[in-house]
Amino acid sequence: MLLHIENLSAGYGQLHVLENISIQIDVGEIVVLIGPNGAGKSTILKSIFGLANKTQGRILFDAQDITSLPTYTLIEHGVGFVPQGRLIFPTMTVQENLEIGGYLIDHKETLVESLEYVFGLFPALKEKKRELAGNLSGGQQQQLAIGRALMMRPKLLMLDEPSLGLSPKLTHEVFQILQKIREEGTTLLIVEQNVRLALRYVDRGYLLSNGKIRFSGTSKELSDEKIMHDSYLS
């Protein structure tokens, strides 16, 4: 098991979002978090990455308790995060954005290897590596955001709404790339509103509503219309 979240409650200040959340993810899986807006999906990712206030429970990553570790330490341990909205640096070049993702790498050859790994996944980024990131298309900016998170070669990559603002064609391309990333050894945890598409690419998922897990199962089980209807309208 790579990630084990046990009885987690979390939120922001006085706002309580999650209540007794428990999740398990094995090495090599693609797992999706789905549910209506405000269900707490993004807060789970932020809790793992040290960006939300945890009031109960614990988070184990690779058999180590990371519940209270700061974000920079989590990156060193192998946790990567692609936030919603991409958050690239538009006035910096593509390569400079990627190098920021690898800022903890203190060995030049390792940094070059990471750059080549990302450019191998995203050839369009290699072609535009000296262009300003703000001039990229929406799909290329999402590639850049994912590539930046991959520079540290994380064991777990978390993505918050990777299809946000993308056309159906580009969304399919992003999910195909995510499958390739998994095949090369990275475990994925994804928050996604495009449920039907996501369930075509993932192994398992958790359906949340009002800060609680309402159902968990395989992608096939989560495709059940009654489960979806009851959870989204509860």
PDB file of C-alpha atoms in Angstrom:
ATOM      1  CA  MET A   1       0.000   0.000   0.000  1.00  0.00           C
ATOM      2  CA  LEU A   2       1.372   3.412  -0.971  1.00  0.00           C
ATOM      3  CA  LEU A   3      -1.163   5.765   0.636  1.00  0.00           C
ATOM      4  CA  HIS A   4      -3.401   5.149   3.638  1.00  0.00           C
ATOM      5  CA  ILE A   5      -5.704   7.890   4.911  1.00  0.00           C
ATOM      6  CA  GLU A   6      -7.321   6.926   8.189  1.00  0.00           C
ATOM      7  CA  ASN A   7     -10.340   8.701   9.745  1.00  0.00           C
ATOM      8  CA  LEU A   8      -9.315  12.085   8.384  1.00  0.00           C
ATOM      9  CA  SER A   9     -11.257  15.218   9.282  1.00  0.00           C
ATOM     10  CA  ALA A  10     -10.028  18.513   7.821  1.00  0.00           C
ATOM     11  CA  GLY A  11     -10.978  21.955   6.618  1.00  0.00           C
ATOM     12  CA  TYR A  12      -9.884  25.584   6.573  1.00  0.00           C
ATOM     13  CA  GLY A  13      -9.895  27.623   9.771  1.00  0.00           C
ATOM     14  CA  GLN A  14     -13.330  27.215  11.343  1.00  0.00           C
ATOM     15  CA  LEU A  15     -14.755  25.624   8.189  1.00  0.00           C
ATOM     16  CA  HIS A  16     -15.035  21.833   8.525  1.00  0.00           C
ATOM     17  CA  VAL A  17     -15.053  20.100   5.140  1.00  0.00           C
ATOM     18  CA  LEU A  18     -14.067  16.439   5.623  1.00  0.00           C
ATOM     19  CA  GLU A  19     -15.424  14.025   8.206  1.00  0.00           C
ATOM     20  CA  ASN A  20     -13.829  10.638   8.985  1.00  0.00           C
ATOM     21  CA  ILE A  21     -12.399  10.019   5.519  1.00  0.00           C
ATOM     22  CA  SER A  22     -10.522   6.739   4.967  1.00  0.00           C
ATOM     23  CA  ILE A  23      -8.822   5.947   1.661  1.00  0.00           C
ATOM     24  CA  GLN A  24      -6.283   3.365   0.534  1.00  0.00           C
ATOM     25  CA  ILE A  25      -4.229   3.426  -2.661  1.00  0.00           C
ATOM     26  CA  ASP A  26      -1.863   0.688  -3.808  1.00  0.00           C
ATOM     27  CA  VAL A  27       1.306   1.193  -5.828  1.00  0.00           C
ATOM     28  CA  GLY A  28       0.593   1.549  -9.527  1.00  0.00           C
ATOM     29  CA  GLU A  29      -3.090   2.397  -9.284  1.00  0.00           C
ATOM     30  CA  ILE A  30      -5.046   5.258 -10.829  1.00  0.00           C
ATOM     31  CA  VAL A  31      -7.718   6.292  -8.332  1.00  0.00           C
ATOM     32  CA  VAL A  32     -10.318   9.014  -8.878  1.00  0.00           C
ATOM     33  CA  LEU A  33     -12.287  11.135  -6.420  1.00  0.00           C
ATOM     34  CA  ILE A  34     -15.700  12.129  -7.763  1.00  0.00           C
ATOM     35  CA  GLY A  35     -18.785  13.837  -6.410  1.00  0.00           C
ATOM     36  CA  PRO A  36     -20.735  17.095  -6.580  1.00  0.00           C
ATOM     37  CA  ASN A  37     -19.161  20.507  -6.119  1.00  0.00           C
ATOM     38  CA  GLY A  38     -18.300  21.185  -2.494  1.00  0.00           C
ATOM     39  CA  ALA A  39     -18.075  17.488  -1.618  1.00  0.00           C
ATOM     40  CA  GLY A  40     -14.524  17.838  -0.286  1.00  0.00           C
ATOM     41  CA  LYS A  41     -12.584  16.196  -3.107  1.00  0.00           C
ATOM     42  CA  SER A  42      -9.972  18.934  -3.489  1.00  0.00           C
ATOM     43  CA  THR A  43      -9.623  19.199   0.282  1.00  0.00           C
ATOM     44  CA  ILE A  44      -8.447  15.591   0.396  1.00  0.00           C
ATOM     45  CA  LEU A  45      -5.599  16.410  -1.983  1.00  0.00           C
ATOM     46  CA  LYS A  46      -4.752  19.579  -0.079  1.00  0.00           C
ATOM     47  CA  SER A  47      -4.791  17.683   3.220  1.00  0.00           C
ATOM     48  CA  ILE A  48      -2.288  15.178   1.865  1.00  0.00           C
ATOM     49  CA  PHE A  49      -0.114  18.006   0.531  1.00  0.00           C
ATOM     50  CA  GLY A  50      -0.156  19.997   3.779  1.00  0.00           C
ATOM     51  CA  LEU A  51      -2.446  22.769   2.516  1.00  0.00           C
ATOM     52  CA  ALA A  52      -5.503  22.165   4.728  1.00  0.00           C
ATOM     53  CA  ASN A  53      -6.008  22.042   8.489  1.00  0.00           C
ATOM     54  CA  LYS A  54      -6.242  18.459   9.702  1.00  0.00           C
ATOM     55  CA  THR A  55      -8.187  18.066  12.958  1.00  0.00           C
ATOM     56  CA  GLN A  56      -8.382  14.277  13.190  1.00  0.00           C
ATOM     57  CA  GLY A  57      -6.878  11.141  11.710  1.00  0.00           C
ATOM     58  CA  ARG A  58      -3.571  10.376  10.065  1.00  0.00           C
ATOM     59  CA  ILE A  59      -2.034  10.002   6.630  1.00  0.00           C
ATOM     60  CA  LEU A  60       0.523   7.292   5.908  1.00  0.00           C
ATOM     61  CA  PHE A  61       2.621   7.449   2.751  1.00  0.00           C
ATOM     62  CA  ASP A  62       4.975   4.630   1.881  1.00  0.00           C
ATOM     63  CA  ALA A  63       4.545   3.336   5.457  1.00  0.00           C
ATOM     64  CA  GLN A  64       5.571   6.683   6.978  1.00  0.00           C
ATOM     65  CA  ASP A  65       3.282   9.042   8.909  1.00  0.00           C
ATOM     66  CA  ILE A  66       3.222  12.285   6.903  1.00  0.00           C
ATOM     67  CA  THR A  67       0.196  13.862   8.599  1.00  0.00           C
ATOM     68  CA  SER A  68       2.104  16.839   9.974  1.00  0.00           C
ATOM     69  CA  LEU A  69       4.923  17.160   7.465  1.00  0.00           C
ATOM     70  CA  PRO A  70       5.336  20.468   5.586  1.00  0.00           C
ATOM     71  CA  THR A  71       4.804  20.602   1.841  1.00  0.00           C
ATOM     72  CA  TYR A  72       8.477  20.866   0.839  1.00  0.00           C
ATOM     73  CA  THR A  73       9.225  17.706   2.816  1.00  0.00           C
ATOM     74  CA  LEU A  74       6.362  15.878   1.125  1.00  0.00           C
ATOM     75  CA  ILE A  75       7.854  16.726  -2.265  1.00  0.00           C
ATOM     76  CA  GLU A  76      11.159  15.249  -1.113  1.00  0.00           C
ATOM     77  CA  HIS A  77       9.331  12.083  -0.028  1.00  0.00           C
ATOM     78  CA  GLY A  78       7.783  11.628  -3.472  1.00  0.00           C
ATOM     79  CA  VAL A  79       4.418  13.387  -3.440  1.00  0.00           C
ATOM     80  CA  GLY A  80       3.608  15.611  -6.434  1.00  0.00           C
ATOM     81  CA  PHE A  81       0.599  17.898  -6.853  1.00  0.00           C
ATOM     82  CA  VAL A  82      -0.946  19.591  -9.902  1.00  0.00           C
ATOM     83  CA  PRO A  83      -3.413  22.153  -8.507  1.00  0.00           C
ATOM     84  CA  GLN A  84      -6.622  23.243 -10.178  1.00  0.00           C
ATOM     85  CA  GLY A  85      -6.088  26.078 -12.639  1.00  0.00           C
ATOM     86  CA  ARG A  86      -2.502  25.041 -13.564  1.00  0.00           C
ATOM     87  CA  LEU A  87      -0.797  28.001 -11.812  1.00  0.00           C
ATOM     88  CA  ILE A  88       2.131  28.193 -14.204  1.00  0.00           C
ATOM     89  CA  PHE A  89       4.469  31.198 -14.355  1.00  0.00           C
ATOM     90  CA  PRO A  90       3.359  32.923 -17.604  1.00  0.00           C
ATOM     91  CA  THR A  91       6.286  35.362 -17.890  1.00  0.00           C
ATOM     92  CA  MET A  92       8.884  32.600 -17.613  1.00  0.00           C
ATOM     93  CA  THR A  93       9.854  30.163 -20.352  1.00  0.00           C
ATOM     94  CA  VAL A  94       8.607  26.612 -20.521  1.00  0.00           C
ATOM     95  CA  GLN A  95      11.995  25.262 -19.464  1.00  0.00           C
ATOM     96  CA  GLU A  96      12.264  27.729 -16.583  1.00  0.00           C
ATOM     97  CA  ASN A  97       8.856  26.575 -15.326  1.00  0.00           C
ATOM     98  CA  LEU A  98      10.035  22.972 -15.428  1.00  0.00           C
ATOM     99  CA  GLU A  99      13.301  23.801 -13.683  1.00  0.00           C
ATOM    100  CA  ILE A 100      11.334  25.387 -10.854  1.00  0.00           C
ATOM    101  CA  GLY A 101       9.576  22.031 -10.472  1.00  0.00           C
ATOM    102  CA  GLY A 102      12.989  20.452 -10.010  1.00  0.00           C
ATOM    103  CA  TYR A 103      14.394  23.113  -7.682  1.00  0.00           C
ATOM    104  CA  LEU A 104      15.237  20.497  -5.035  1.00  0.00           C
ATOM    105  CA  ILE A 105      17.460  18.624  -7.488  1.00  0.00           C
ATOM    106  CA  ASP A 106      21.050  19.603  -6.694  1.00  0.00           C
ATOM    107  CA  HIS A 107      22.706  17.399  -9.315  1.00  0.00           C
ATOM    108  CA  LYS A 108      22.864  18.847 -12.830  1.00  0.00           C
ATOM    109  CA  GLU A 109      22.786  15.483 -14.601  1.00  0.00           C
ATOM    110  CA  THR A 110      19.705  14.428 -12.643  1.00  0.00           C
ATOM    111  CA  LEU A 111      17.972  17.696 -13.548  1.00  0.00           C
ATOM    112  CA  VAL A 112      18.763  17.136 -17.224  1.00  0.00           C
ATOM    113  CA  GLU A 113      17.417  13.581 -16.984  1.00  0.00           C
ATOM    114  CA  SER A 114      14.176  14.872 -15.467  1.00  0.00           C
ATOM    115  CA  LEU A 115      13.838  17.462 -18.217  1.00  0.00           C
ATOM    116  CA  GLU A 116      14.337  14.826 -20.885  1.00  0.00           C
ATOM    117  CA  TYR A 117      11.777  12.577 -19.167  1.00  0.00           C
ATOM    118  CA  VAL A 118       9.169  15.358 -19.265  1.00  0.00           C
ATOM    119  CA  PHE A 119      10.043  16.335 -22.833  1.00  0.00           C
ATOM    120  CA  GLY A 120       9.671  12.687 -23.827  1.00  0.00           C
ATOM    121  CA  LEU A 121       6.129  12.666 -22.429  1.00  0.00           C
ATOM    122  CA  PHE A 122       5.262  16.055 -23.895  1.00  0.00           C
ATOM    123  CA  PRO A 123       7.092  16.655 -27.211  1.00  0.00           C
ATOM    124  CA  ALA A 124       5.212  19.950 -27.702  1.00  0.00           C
ATOM    125  CA  LEU A 125       6.892  21.329 -24.577  1.00  0.00           C
ATOM    126  CA  LYS A 126      10.319  20.453 -25.929  1.00  0.00           C
ATOM    127  CA  GLU A 127       9.539  22.302 -29.166  1.00  0.00           C
ATOM    128  CA  LYS A 128       8.462  25.367 -27.182  1.00  0.00           C
ATOM    129  CA  LYS A 129      10.927  25.146 -24.294  1.00  0.00           C
ATOM    130  CA  ARG A 130      12.272  28.658 -24.899  1.00  0.00           C
ATOM    131  CA  GLU A 131       8.854  30.275 -25.379  1.00  0.00           C
ATOM    132  CA  LEU A 132       7.000  32.090 -22.603  1.00  0.00           C
ATOM    133  CA  ALA A 133       4.581  29.790 -20.821  1.00  0.00           C
ATOM    134  CA  GLY A 134       1.832  32.394 -21.101  1.00  0.00           C
ATOM    135  CA  ASN A 135       1.861  31.987 -24.880  1.00  0.00           C
ATOM    136  CA  LEU A 136       0.996  28.286 -24.737  1.00  0.00           C
ATOM    137  CA  SER A 137      -2.454  26.932 -25.517  1.00  0.00           C
ATOM    138  CA  GLY A 138      -4.646  25.743 -22.652  1.00  0.00           C
ATOM    139  CA  GLY A 139      -3.779  22.119 -23.347  1.00  0.00           C
ATOM    140  CA  GLN A 140      -0.067  22.865 -23.468  1.00  0.00           C
ATOM    141  CA  GLN A 141      -0.281  24.808 -20.211  1.00  0.00           C
ATOM    142  CA  GLN A 142      -1.882  21.771 -18.576  1.00  0.00           C
ATOM    143  CA  GLN A 143       0.931  19.619 -19.952  1.00  0.00           C
ATOM    144  CA  LEU A 144       3.398  22.083 -18.467  1.00  0.00           C
ATOM    145  CA  ALA A 145       1.715  21.968 -15.068  1.00  0.00           C
ATOM    146  CA  ILE A 146       1.833  18.170 -15.082  1.00  0.00           C
ATOM    147  CA  GLY A 147       5.406  18.163 -16.349  1.00  0.00           C
ATOM    148  CA  ARG A 148       6.527  20.550 -13.612  1.00  0.00           C
ATOM    149  CA  ALA A 149       5.107  18.222 -10.952  1.00  0.00           C
ATOM    150  CA  LEU A 150       6.883  15.279 -12.592  1.00  0.00           C
ATOM    151  CA  MET A 151      10.330  16.885 -12.423  1.00  0.00           C
ATOM    152  CA  MET A 152      10.939  15.378  -8.965  1.00  0.00           C
ATOM    153  CA  ARG A 153       9.817  11.955 -10.307  1.00  0.00           C
ATOM    154  CA  PRO A 154       7.130  11.496  -7.612  1.00  0.00           C
ATOM    155  CA  LYS A 155       5.875   8.131  -6.418  1.00  0.00           C
ATOM    156  CA  LEU A 156       2.380   9.642  -6.116  1.00  0.00           C
ATOM    157  CA  LEU A 157       1.060  12.328  -8.458  1.00  0.00           C
ATOM    158  CA  MET A 158      -2.142  14.109  -7.427  1.00  0.00           C
ATOM    159  CA  LEU A 159      -4.119  16.136  -9.962  1.00  0.00           C
ATOM    160  CA  ASP A 160      -7.026  18.474  -9.229  1.00  0.00           C
ATOM    161  CA  GLU A 161      -9.374  18.737 -12.228  1.00  0.00           C
ATOM    162  CA  PRO A 162      -6.835  18.048 -15.011  1.00  0.00           C
ATOM    163  CA  SER A 163      -9.544  18.437 -17.690  1.00  0.00           C
ATOM    164  CA  LEU A 164     -10.736  21.861 -16.498  1.00  0.00           C
ATOM    165  CA  GLY A 165     -11.134  24.241 -19.448  1.00  0.00           C
ATOM    166  CA  LEU A 166      -9.976  21.721 -22.051  1.00  0.00           C
ATOM    167  CA  SER A 167     -11.807  20.514 -25.142  1.00  0.00           C
ATOM    168  CA  PRO A 168     -13.005  16.875 -25.211  1.00  0.00           C
ATOM    169  CA  LYS A 169     -10.148  15.987 -27.585  1.00  0.00           C
ATOM    170  CA  LEU A 170      -7.490  17.528 -25.336  1.00  0.00           C
ATOM    171  CA  THR A 171      -9.059  15.942 -22.270  1.00  0.00           C
ATOM    172  CA  HIS A 172      -8.718  12.487 -23.823  1.00  0.00           C
ATOM    173  CA  GLU A 173      -5.090  13.257 -24.676  1.00  0.00           C
ATOM    174  CA  VAL A 174      -4.368  14.290 -21.070  1.00  0.00           C
ATOM    175  CA  PHE A 175      -5.857  11.083 -19.693  1.00  0.00           C
ATOM    176  CA  GLN A 176      -3.906   9.004 -22.190  1.00  0.00           C
ATOM    177  CA  ILE A 177      -0.729  10.706 -20.973  1.00  0.00           C
ATOM    178  CA  LEU A 178      -1.737   9.961 -17.374  1.00  0.00           C
ATOM    179  CA  GLN A 179      -2.032   6.287 -18.261  1.00  0.00           C
ATOM    180  CA  LYS A 180       1.465   6.392 -19.732  1.00  0.00           C
ATOM    181  CA  ILE A 181       2.775   8.059 -16.564  1.00  0.00           C
ATOM    182  CA  ARG A 182       1.246   5.220 -14.545  1.00  0.00           C
ATOM    183  CA  GLU A 183       2.830   2.629 -16.829  1.00  0.00           C
ATOM    184  CA  GLU A 184       6.220   4.190 -16.084  1.00  0.00           C
ATOM    185  CA  GLY A 185       5.772   3.689 -12.347  1.00  0.00           C
ATOM    186  CA  THR A 186       3.875   6.657 -10.896  1.00  0.00           C
ATOM    187  CA  THR A 187       0.703   6.137  -8.865  1.00  0.00           C
ATOM    188  CA  LEU A 188      -2.086   8.655  -9.578  1.00  0.00           C
ATOM    189  CA  LEU A 189      -4.828  10.207  -7.450  1.00  0.00           C
ATOM    190  CA  ILE A 190      -7.184  12.409  -9.475  1.00  0.00           C
ATOM    191  CA  VAL A 191     -10.070  14.741  -8.708  1.00  0.00           C
ATOM    192  CA  GLU A 192     -12.255  14.982 -11.797  1.00  0.00           C
ATOM    193  CA  GLN A 193     -15.686  16.385 -12.690  1.00  0.00           C
ATOM    194  CA  ASN A 194     -15.793  14.666 -16.074  1.00  0.00           C
ATOM    195  CA  VAL A 195     -16.913  11.463 -14.395  1.00  0.00           C
ATOM    196  CA  ARG A 196     -17.802   9.320 -17.385  1.00  0.00           C
ATOM    197  CA  LEU A 197     -14.487   9.990 -19.080  1.00  0.00           C
ATOM    198  CA  ALA A 198     -12.434   9.493 -15.922  1.00  0.00           C
ATOM    199  CA  LEU A 199     -14.046   6.123 -15.209  1.00  0.00           C
ATOM    200  CA  ARG A 200     -12.824   4.884 -18.588  1.00  0.00           C
ATOM    201  CA  TYR A 201      -9.208   5.359 -17.519  1.00  0.00           C
ATOM    202  CA  VAL A 202      -9.029   4.675 -13.767  1.00  0.00           C
ATOM    203  CA  ASP A 203      -8.905   1.482 -11.725  1.00  0.00           C
ATOM    204  CA  ARG A 204     -10.996   2.499  -8.719  1.00  0.00           C
ATOM    205  CA  GLY A 205     -12.633   5.493  -7.183  1.00  0.00           C
ATOM    206  CA  TYR A 206     -14.315   7.099  -4.210  1.00  0.00           C
ATOM    207  CA  LEU A 207     -17.590   8.981  -4.462  1.00  0.00           C
ATOM    208  CA  LEU A 208     -17.937  11.833  -1.966  1.00  0.00           C
ATOM    209  CA  SER A 209     -20.835  13.974  -0.851  1.00  0.00           C
ATOM    210  CA  ASN A 210     -20.980  16.554   1.951  1.00  0.00           C
ATOM    211  CA  GLY A 211     -17.473  15.730   3.141  1.00  0.00           C
ATOM    212  CA  LYS A 212     -18.055  11.994   3.494  1.00  0.00           C
ATOM    213  CA  ILE A 213     -17.355   8.944   1.356  1.00  0.00           C
ATOM    214  CA  ARG A 214     -20.677   7.596   0.108  1.00  0.00           C
ATOM    215  CA  PHE A 215     -19.364   4.744  -2.033  1.00  0.00           C
ATOM    216  CA  SER A 216     -16.091   3.202  -3.176  1.00  0.00           C
ATOM    217  CA  GLY A 217     -15.476   0.609  -5.818  1.00  0.00           C
ATOM    218  CA  THR A 218     -14.119  -0.234  -9.244  1.00  0.00           C
ATOM    219  CA  SER A 219     -14.680   2.036 -12.201  1.00  0.00           C
ATOM    220  CA  LYS A 220     -17.402  -0.348 -13.379  1.00  0.00           C
ATOM    221  CA  GLU A 221     -19.165  -0.273 -10.021  1.00  0.00           C
ATOM    222  CA  LEU A 222     -18.993   3.512  -9.878  1.00  0.00           C
ATOM    223  CA  SER A 223     -20.640   3.712 -13.294  1.00  0.00           C
ATOM    224  CA  ASP A 224     -23.893   2.407 -11.840  1.00  0.00           C
ATOM    225  CA  GLU A 225     -26.591   4.989 -12.573  1.00  0.00           C
ATOM    226  CA  LYS A 226     -28.439   4.469  -9.279  1.00  0.00           C
ATOM    227  CA  ILE A 227     -25.316   5.017  -7.199  1.00  0.00           C
ATOM    228  CA  MET A 228     -24.539   8.183  -9.123  1.00  0.00           C
ATOM    229  CA  HIS A 229     -28.075   9.501  -8.880  1.00  0.00           C
ATOM    230  CA  ASP A 230     -28.433   8.839  -5.168  1.00  0.00           C
ATOM    231  CA  SER A 231     -25.033  10.305  -4.295  1.00  0.00           C
ATOM    232  CA  TYR A 232     -25.275  13.447  -6.408  1.00  0.00           C
ATOM    233  CA  LEU A 233     -28.780  14.248  -5.160  1.00  0.00           C
ATOM    234  CA  SER A 234     -28.294  13.314  -1.493  1.00  0.00           C
TER     235      SER A 234
END
